[in-house]
Every structure is written in structure tokens, then in C-alpha cells.
Amino acid sequence: MKFQKRLLSGILIASLSLSMAACGSSKGGSTGDKKEDDAIKDQVYRETVVPMKDTGVLANDISTLSYSKGRIYFFATHYDYDQKSGMASDAENVIVHMKEDGTDVKKIDLPKAPKGYEYYFPATAFDQEGNVYLVMDKTPAYEDTKEDAHTSDAEDSGDAAGKANVVQDEYSLVKLDPSGKQLFSVKLGEKALKDPNIGTYYTNSLLYLEGKGLLLSDLTGNYILSDKDGSLTSTISQSKEGNNSDQLMVDKEGRLYRYDASDASTETLSRLNGETWKEEGEPLKLTKEMPELNYVALVPGTGTDYDFVTMGGGNETDLYGWNFGDKTAHKICDFVSSNLMTQTVDSLISLGDGNFLIRYESTEQAASSDESGEGDPSVISLLTKVDPKDVKDKKELIMAYNDWM
């Protein structure tokens, strides 16, 4: 005898955090659930995309992003693409600053390199007044050099005539004011380039530290330079072998740290004394203590309760704060209900009052960009903290279905 059996299954298939859009609230629940809900409410942010249309460049062009006194500052390298060939034109290097809403745009076009050369800017920093500090690399243009400058016939012949033909890069530290006026230009890396045991030069990081000057880390060591004229004021540490891999960074109090990423398995962060530049206490082994974090975007935790703010690593793609010496990071912003491609956040700035400025690759804009260079896969956004009392309680949706057999 055939029969029909009616099966009604009530299955919880989703618990949606409708933080900004939910109507009504859930009642009941355990104390633990309420604490969890309160914690989630404290991690809700509102995203506002900063318009780029008046800047003449793409968010994807930006290599250094900064913020001071209500204005966004950035350095960008922009390429125009030929629609037919898909080839890029010569690079356009620019400094741009504007209000948070993308208005009052001020643009500084950096000078073109002389014939036979190209300019690269491997490191850039801004101070609180909007002055910009640029490490500038003047290098022979590729099409004008048959061989690499450091592998020319001079290395094979060994004679004086051959050595005279070697064309080396020239490095400079340049300061410009917000209008683009050059305030100083000093040479960098001359000793390293002339040293037969080194013969090359590069920079790891450049930071501006209020009251101290410019913090430069290059392959020869870590240094403090004057922000007035670019002169050397202090040597933090030196690498005679020319193999330094440090990066310098500061926390929200302006304390100086040395980040050593020479070995990915033993990344360390050391706090330095602001007077002697010697290490204070034991270095923190980042990958051992907190392997869930991503230290590429490690920035001062300005306006937060933490020394530093950074993104999570791997699947932990939320925003975290932590203090030097902690063994546990604390979640600040939860991206679980957003469509941010959080793995692509490469610029992060803490603005104070719990707000942030970020640059990341947008799923929507990346889909609209094509290989010819048209479109902008990245965005700059302001993340503004929402008052927890303005966040609606989460609402659970119970979905059921009928299964007739």
C-alpha cells in the first residue's frame, strides 16, 4: 500500500546579523548570547567610499596613503592605456590631497625624468602639515641600456675603461610643500653604491615621526634624518654588509619599533629606546605569538585603546588591535556582513575616535575592470564607527520546507 508521508523539517539555515537594516529585535536568549550580541554591536562600522573622479588618477594607482587634519594625501603613479594596443604610456607620478568627501582636490605633477632616464619613487612619507618626503631613484631607461647597469661589460673586462661605462642609479631624498615647492634635495646611498662589496642600494621604509624627524631604513641600516634639511642626525643601527631587511614603525604614542622580516617564520618586533635607540626588553616573535594576524598593514592605533591596529591573516580578515607584549589581539571591526575583499586591504590608517581610512580591492569594481587598464578595481573608504545603541539586534530567520515522499 502506497502512502504519502508528510515530513515537516524546521531547519535553522541562517542567522543573519542585520546590524544596519534589521527591523525589530529578538527576545529572550541566554546571558552569553546577549554579551556576544553586545560585542558584535561594538564592531559595526559604516563605509563611505571616497570619490576619485576629480583627482585624475585611480585608487589602484596609489602606493602611499596618508591623512592629516581632515585631508587625505597620497602619492600615485598613473598610466594611460592605448585602447587599440593595450600598451601603457609613460608613467605620471603625482601627489594629491583633498577633503574626505573628494572635493577641493589639489594635484602636484612631479617632474619628468631627463632623456635617457626614468624616475621611480620607492618610498614616500607625509608629515602633519602635508609636506611630502620622497625617495627618488633616477635610473637609466630600459630602452636606452642594452644591459643592466650592474652587469655591464665592466664586470667582464675588469679594466678601467669598462668600469667607466657602468651607469648607476642615483638616489635622492626630496621634500616638497603642499603646493609642490621643493624645500630640499639630498643624495642617498652614495657610499653603498661606491662600496665594491655592496654596489647597490634600496630603501625598506620611510616614516615621519613628529619631533624626531625622518626615519629611514635602507640596506645599510636604520637612520634618523632631519626633516628640515635631510641631514643625518642619528644612527639607530648599521649593517656594514649591506643586507639590512628591517622596517621602522611607530605606535600610537610615537614610540619607535624595528620590524625584522628577514625570516618569514620568525618575524620579530622590537621596541627601541627613543634616546639611545637600543632595544627595550625582549623582541616580540610575531608569527609565534599571534600567527593569525597580517603584519603588512601594521599601523599606529591612533584613537584606539591599542598600540597597533592591523588586519587579520588567512581567514581572520577582520580588523584587530593589540598592545606590544600582548599574546592576544582584540577584534575592532567585523567584516562578516560586508562585501569588502578584506584580503586585499593594503593601506590602513587609524584616524582617531575609532575611525579608519582604508584602500582595498572592491569585488564590484574589480568585476567591471578589464585587462586594457580601463576601470578601477580599488577604492578608498572611510570606516566610521556606529554607536552600538544605534545598531539593531540581530534577527534569526527560521526557514522550513515540506518534503512529500
Coordinates of C-alpha atoms in Angstrom, one line a residue:
M1 CA 0.0 0.0 0.0
K2 CA 1.4 3.2 -1.1
F3 CA 1.2 6.1 1.2
Q4 CA 2.4 9.6 1.4
K5 CA 4.4 10.7 4.3
R6 CA 4.4 14.3 5.1
L7 CA 7.7 15.5 6.6
L8 CA 8.0 18.9 8.0
S9 CA 11.5 20.0 8.8
G10 CA 12.2 23.2 10.7
I11 CA 15.8 23.9 10.0
L12 CA 17.9 26.8 11.1
I13 CA 19.8 27.6 7.9
A14 CA 20.9 31.1 8.7
S15 CA 21.5 33.5 11.5
L16 CA 21.8 36.9 9.9
S17 CA 23.4 39.9 11.6
L18 CA 21.1 42.6 10.1
S19 CA 23.1 45.2 12.0
M20 CA 22.2 48.2 9.9
A21 CA 19.0 47.1 8.3
A22 CA 17.2 44.7 10.6
C23 CA 13.7 45.5 11.8
G24 CA 12.6 44.6 15.3
S25 CA 14.6 42.6 17.8
S26 CA 14.9 39.1 19.2
K27 CA 13.6 38.4 22.6
G28 CA 14.9 36.0 25.2
G29 CA 18.1 34.2 24.8
S30 CA 20.9 33.5 27.3
T31 CA 23.2 36.0 29.0
G32 CA 26.0 34.6 26.9
D33 CA 24.1 35.4 23.7
K34 CA 23.5 38.9 24.9
K35 CA 27.2 39.5 25.7
E36 CA 28.0 38.2 22.2
D37 CA 25.4 40.4 20.6
D38 CA 26.8 43.4 22.5
A39 CA 30.3 42.6 21.4
I40 CA 29.2 42.4 17.7
K41 CA 27.3 45.7 18.0
D42 CA 30.6 47.3 19.1
Q43 CA 32.3 46.1 15.9
V44 CA 29.9 47.7 13.4
Y45 CA 31.2 50.4 11.0
R46 CA 29.7 52.4 8.2
E47 CA 31.7 52.5 5.0
T48 CA 31.8 55.7 2.9
V49 CA 33.6 55.4 -0.5
V50 CA 35.8 58.5 -1.2
P51 CA 35.2 59.8 -4.8
M52 CA 38.3 59.8 -7.0
K53 CA 36.8 61.3 -10.2
D54 CA 38.3 64.7 -9.7
T55 CA 41.8 63.5 -9.0
G56 CA 42.7 62.3 -12.5
V57 CA 44.1 59.0 -11.1
L58 CA 42.8 55.7 -9.9
A59 CA 42.7 54.4 -6.3
N60 CA 44.6 51.4 -7.8
D61 CA 47.4 53.8 -8.7
I62 CA 48.1 54.8 -5.1
S63 CA 51.3 53.5 -3.4
T64 CA 51.3 55.7 -0.3
L65 CA 48.2 56.9 1.6
S66 CA 48.1 59.4 4.4
Y67 CA 45.7 61.6 6.4
S68 CA 46.1 64.8 8.4
K69 CA 43.7 67.5 9.7
G70 CA 40.7 66.4 7.7
R71 CA 42.5 65.9 4.4
I72 CA 43.6 62.8 2.5
Y73 CA 47.0 62.8 1.0
F74 CA 48.5 60.2 -1.4
F75 CA 51.3 59.5 -3.9
A76 CA 50.2 57.8 -7.1
T77 CA 51.7 56.5 -10.3
H78 CA 49.2 56.7 -13.1
Y79 CA 49.4 55.1 -16.6
D80 CA 47.2 55.9 -19.6
Y81 CA 46.4 52.9 -21.8
D82 CA 46.1 52.9 -25.6
Q83 CA 42.7 51.4 -26.4
K84 CA 44.0 49.6 -29.5
S85 CA 47.4 48.3 -28.4
G86 CA 46.6 48.0 -24.7
M87 CA 50.1 49.4 -24.1
A88 CA 50.7 51.8 -21.2
S89 CA 52.1 55.3 -21.7
D90 CA 54.9 56.9 -19.7
A91 CA 54.2 56.9 -16.0
E92 CA 52.7 60.1 -14.5
N93 CA 53.8 60.5 -10.8
V94 CA 51.6 62.8 -8.8
I95 CA 50.9 64.0 -5.3
V96 CA 47.2 64.6 -4.5
H97 CA 45.5 65.9 -1.4
M98 CA 41.8 66.6 -0.9
K99 CA 38.9 66.7 1.6
E100 CA 37.4 63.5 2.9
D101 CA 34.5 63.8 0.5
G102 CA 36.8 64.0 -2.5
T103 CA 36.4 67.8 -3.0
D104 CA 38.9 70.6 -3.0
V105 CA 41.4 68.5 -4.9
K106 CA 45.0 69.8 -5.1
K107 CA 47.3 68.0 -7.5
I108 CA 51.1 68.2 -7.8
D109 CA 52.6 66.7 -11.0
L110 CA 56.1 65.6 -10.3
P111 CA 58.8 66.4 -12.9
K112 CA 59.6 64.1 -15.8
A113 CA 63.0 62.4 -15.9
P114 CA 65.6 63.8 -18.3
K115 CA 66.0 62.0 -21.6
G116 CA 67.5 58.5 -21.2
Y117 CA 66.4 58.2 -17.6
E118 CA 63.3 57.2 -15.6
Y119 CA 62.2 58.3 -12.1
Y120 CA 60.9 55.8 -9.5
F121 CA 59.8 56.6 -6.0
P122 CA 60.3 53.6 -3.8
A123 CA 59.4 55.3 -0.5
T124 CA 57.1 58.3 0.4
A125 CA 56.1 59.9 3.7
F126 CA 53.8 62.8 4.7
D127 CA 54.0 65.0 7.8
Q128 CA 51.1 66.6 9.7
E129 CA 51.4 69.8 7.6
G130 CA 51.0 68.0 4.3
N131 CA 54.7 68.2 3.3
V132 CA 55.8 65.2 1.4
Y133 CA 59.2 63.4 1.6
L134 CA 60.1 61.3 -1.5
V135 CA 63.0 58.8 -2.0
M136 CA 63.6 59.3 -5.7
D137 CA 65.5 56.8 -7.9
K138 CA 66.9 58.2 -11.1
T139 CA 67.6 55.1 -13.2
P140 CA 68.7 54.6 -16.9
A141 CA 65.7 54.0 -19.1
Y142 CA 65.4 50.3 -20.2
E143 CA 65.3 51.1 -23.9
D144 CA 68.5 53.2 -23.6
T145 CA 70.6 50.5 -21.9
K146 CA 71.4 47.3 -23.8
E147 CA 72.4 45.6 -20.5
D148 CA 71.6 46.1 -16.8
A149 CA 73.7 48.8 -15.3
H150 CA 75.2 46.5 -12.8
T151 CA 76.0 43.7 -15.2
S152 CA 77.8 45.6 -18.0
D153 CA 81.0 44.8 -19.8
A154 CA 82.8 46.3 -16.9
E155 CA 82.3 43.2 -14.8
D156 CA 83.7 41.0 -17.6
S157 CA 86.6 43.1 -18.8
G158 CA 87.8 44.3 -15.4
D159 CA 89.7 47.2 -17.0
A160 CA 89.3 50.9 -16.1
A161 CA 87.6 51.8 -19.4
G162 CA 85.0 49.1 -18.8
K163 CA 84.3 50.3 -15.3
A164 CA 83.9 53.9 -16.5
N165 CA 81.0 52.7 -18.7
V166 CA 78.9 51.5 -15.7
V167 CA 75.8 53.6 -15.3
Q168 CA 74.5 53.6 -11.7
D169 CA 71.2 54.7 -10.3
E170 CA 71.1 58.0 -8.4
Y171 CA 69.0 58.2 -5.2
S172 CA 67.8 61.4 -3.5
L173 CA 65.6 62.4 -0.6
V174 CA 63.3 65.3 -1.7
K175 CA 61.0 67.4 0.4
L176 CA 58.0 69.2 -1.2
D177 CA 55.5 71.5 0.5
P178 CA 51.7 71.1 -0.2
S179 CA 52.0 73.4 -3.2
G180 CA 54.7 71.3 -4.8
K181 CA 57.6 73.7 -4.0
Q182 CA 60.9 71.9 -3.4
L183 CA 62.3 72.6 0.1
F184 CA 65.4 70.4 -0.1
S185 CA 67.1 67.5 -2.1
V186 CA 69.9 65.4 -0.7
K187 CA 71.8 62.4 -2.1
L188 CA 71.2 58.9 -0.6
G189 CA 73.2 55.7 -0.9
E190 CA 76.4 57.1 -2.3
K191 CA 78.6 55.1 0.0
A192 CA 76.8 51.9 -0.7
L193 CA 76.9 52.4 -4.4
K194 CA 80.6 53.0 -4.4
D195 CA 81.4 50.1 -2.0
P196 CA 82.7 47.2 -4.1
N197 CA 81.2 44.8 -1.5
I198 CA 77.7 46.3 -1.8
G199 CA 77.4 48.2 -5.1
T200 CA 73.7 48.7 -4.9
Y201 CA 71.1 50.5 -2.8
Y202 CA 67.4 50.3 -1.8
T203 CA 65.1 51.6 0.9
N204 CA 62.9 49.4 3.2
S205 CA 60.8 52.2 4.7
L206 CA 60.5 55.9 5.3
L207 CA 58.5 57.4 8.2
Y208 CA 57.9 60.8 9.6
L209 CA 58.0 61.0 13.4
E210 CA 56.8 64.2 15.0
G211 CA 59.6 65.9 16.9
K212 CA 62.2 63.4 15.8
G213 CA 62.4 63.8 12.0
L214 CA 62.5 61.2 9.2
L215 CA 63.1 57.5 10.0
L216 CA 64.9 55.9 7.0
S217 CA 65.6 52.2 6.8
D218 CA 67.7 51.1 3.9
L219 CA 70.0 48.1 3.1
T220 CA 72.9 49.7 5.1
G221 CA 71.0 50.3 8.3
N222 CA 68.4 52.4 10.2
Y223 CA 68.8 56.2 10.5
I224 CA 67.1 59.4 11.7
L225 CA 67.3 62.3 9.2
S226 CA 66.4 65.9 9.8
D227 CA 63.0 66.9 8.3
K228 CA 64.4 70.4 7.9
D229 CA 67.3 69.7 5.5
G230 CA 67.6 65.9 5.2
S231 CA 70.9 65.7 7.1
L232 CA 71.8 62.7 9.2
T233 CA 71.1 63.3 12.9
S234 CA 71.3 59.8 14.4
T235 CA 72.3 56.2 13.5
I236 CA 70.0 53.6 15.0
S237 CA 71.8 50.6 13.7
Q238 CA 74.1 49.9 10.8
S239 CA 74.7 46.9 8.5
K240 CA 78.2 47.0 7.1
E241 CA 77.4 44.0 4.9
G242 CA 74.6 45.9 3.2
N243 CA 72.0 43.3 4.0
N244 CA 69.6 45.1 6.3
S245 CA 66.0 44.0 6.0
D246 CA 64.4 46.0 8.8
Q247 CA 61.4 48.2 8.6
L248 CA 60.8 51.0 11.1
M249 CA 57.4 51.8 12.5
V250 CA 55.8 53.7 15.4
D251 CA 52.8 53.0 17.7
K252 CA 50.0 55.4 18.7
E253 CA 52.3 57.1 21.3
G254 CA 55.1 57.7 18.7
R255 CA 57.3 55.0 20.2
L256 CA 59.7 53.5 17.7
Y257 CA 59.9 49.9 16.7
R258 CA 62.1 47.8 14.4
Y259 CA 60.3 45.1 12.4
D260 CA 62.5 42.3 11.1
A261 CA 61.0 40.2 8.4
S262 CA 64.3 38.6 7.1
D263 CA 62.9 35.2 8.1
A264 CA 59.1 34.8 7.5
S265 CA 59.0 32.1 10.1
T266 CA 60.5 34.3 12.8
E267 CA 59.2 37.8 12.2
T268 CA 60.1 40.0 15.2
L269 CA 59.1 43.4 16.5
S270 CA 61.5 45.2 18.9
R271 CA 60.7 48.4 20.8
L272 CA 63.6 50.9 20.7
N273 CA 64.5 53.5 23.3
G274 CA 63.8 57.0 22.0
E275 CA 67.1 58.4 23.3
T276 CA 69.6 55.6 22.9
W277 CA 67.9 53.7 20.0
K278 CA 68.7 50.4 21.8
E279 CA 66.2 47.6 22.2
E280 CA 64.0 47.7 25.3
G281 CA 63.2 44.2 26.6
E282 CA 62.8 41.1 24.6
P283 CA 61.6 41.3 20.9
L284 CA 58.1 40.0 20.2
K285 CA 58.1 37.0 18.0
L286 CA 55.0 37.9 15.9
T287 CA 54.5 34.7 13.9
K288 CA 54.8 32.6 17.0
E289 CA 52.7 34.7 19.4
M290 CA 49.9 35.8 17.1
P291 CA 50.2 33.9 13.8
E292 CA 46.5 34.8 12.9
L293 CA 47.5 38.4 12.2
N294 CA 48.7 40.1 9.0
Y295 CA 51.6 42.4 9.7
V296 CA 51.8 44.0 6.2
A297 CA 49.3 46.7 7.3
L298 CA 50.6 47.2 10.9
V299 CA 49.8 50.8 11.8
P300 CA 49.6 53.0 14.9
G301 CA 46.4 52.6 16.8
T302 CA 45.6 56.3 16.9
G303 CA 42.4 57.0 18.8
T304 CA 42.0 53.4 19.9
D305 CA 42.9 51.5 23.1
Y306 CA 45.8 49.7 21.4
D307 CA 49.4 50.4 20.4
F308 CA 48.8 49.0 16.9
V309 CA 46.0 48.1 14.5
T310 CA 46.3 45.5 11.7
M311 CA 44.3 43.1 9.6
G312 CA 43.8 39.5 10.4
G313 CA 45.6 37.0 8.2
G314 CA 44.3 33.9 6.4
N315 CA 40.6 33.5 7.2
E316 CA 40.8 36.0 10.0
T317 CA 40.2 39.0 7.8
D318 CA 38.7 41.4 10.3
L319 CA 40.4 44.5 11.9
Y320 CA 42.3 43.9 15.2
G321 CA 44.0 46.0 17.8
W322 CA 46.8 44.9 20.1
N323 CA 49.4 46.2 22.5
F324 CA 53.1 45.4 22.5
G325 CA 53.7 42.4 24.7
D326 CA 50.2 41.1 24.3
K327 CA 49.7 37.5 23.3
T328 CA 46.1 38.1 22.2
A329 CA 44.7 40.5 19.7
H330 CA 41.2 42.1 20.1
K331 CA 38.7 42.4 17.3
I332 CA 37.8 46.0 16.5
C333 CA 35.8 45.7 13.2
D334 CA 34.0 42.7 12.0
F335 CA 33.7 42.4 8.2
V336 CA 31.5 39.3 8.2
S337 CA 28.4 41.1 6.8
S338 CA 30.2 43.2 4.3
N339 CA 31.3 42.6 0.7
L340 CA 34.8 44.0 1.3
M341 CA 37.6 41.9 -0.2
T342 CA 39.4 42.2 3.1
Q343 CA 42.3 40.1 2.0
T344 CA 43.2 42.9 -0.4
V345 CA 43.4 45.7 2.2
D346 CA 46.9 47.1 1.6
S347 CA 46.5 50.6 3.2
L348 CA 45.1 51.2 6.6
I349 CA 45.2 54.4 8.7
S350 CA 43.7 55.0 12.1
L351 CA 42.2 58.5 12.2
G352 CA 41.2 58.7 15.8
D353 CA 37.8 58.4 17.5
G354 CA 37.8 54.7 16.3
N355 CA 37.6 55.6 12.6
F356 CA 39.7 54.3 9.8
L357 CA 40.8 55.1 6.2
I358 CA 41.5 52.0 4.1
R359 CA 42.2 51.1 0.5
Y360 CA 41.2 47.7 -0.8
E361 CA 40.1 45.9 -4.0
S362 CA 36.4 46.0 -4.5
T363 CA 34.5 43.0 -5.7
E364 CA 32.1 45.1 -7.7
Q365 CA 34.8 47.4 -9.2
A366 CA 37.2 44.5 -9.9
A367 CA 34.5 42.8 -11.9
S368 CA 34.0 45.9 -14.1
S369 CA 37.7 46.5 -14.7
D370 CA 39.3 44.9 -17.8
E371 CA 42.7 43.9 -18.9
S372 CA 43.1 47.0 -21.1
G373 CA 43.5 49.1 -18.0
E374 CA 40.1 50.6 -18.1
G375 CA 38.2 50.9 -14.8
D376 CA 39.5 51.0 -11.2
P377 CA 39.5 47.8 -9.2
S378 CA 40.3 49.6 -5.9
V379 CA 38.6 52.0 -3.7
I380 CA 39.5 54.3 -0.8
S381 CA 36.9 54.2 2.0
L382 CA 36.3 55.8 5.4
L383 CA 35.1 53.4 8.1
T384 CA 33.1 55.3 10.6
K385 CA 32.2 53.6 13.9
V386 CA 28.5 53.3 14.5
D387 CA 27.3 53.9 18.1
P388 CA 26.3 50.5 19.5
K389 CA 23.0 51.8 20.7
D390 CA 22.1 52.6 17.1
V391 CA 22.7 49.1 15.9
K392 CA 19.6 46.9 15.7
D393 CA 19.6 43.5 17.4
K394 CA 20.3 40.6 15.1
K395 CA 17.2 38.8 13.8
E396 CA 17.2 35.0 13.3
L397 CA 15.2 33.7 10.4
I398 CA 13.9 30.1 10.8
M399 CA 13.2 28.5 7.4
A400 CA 11.2 25.3 6.9
Y401 CA 10.2 23.2 3.9
N402 CA 7.7 20.5 3.1
D403 CA 9.2 17.2 1.8
W404 CA 6.5 14.8 0.4
M405 CA 7.6 11.2 -0.1

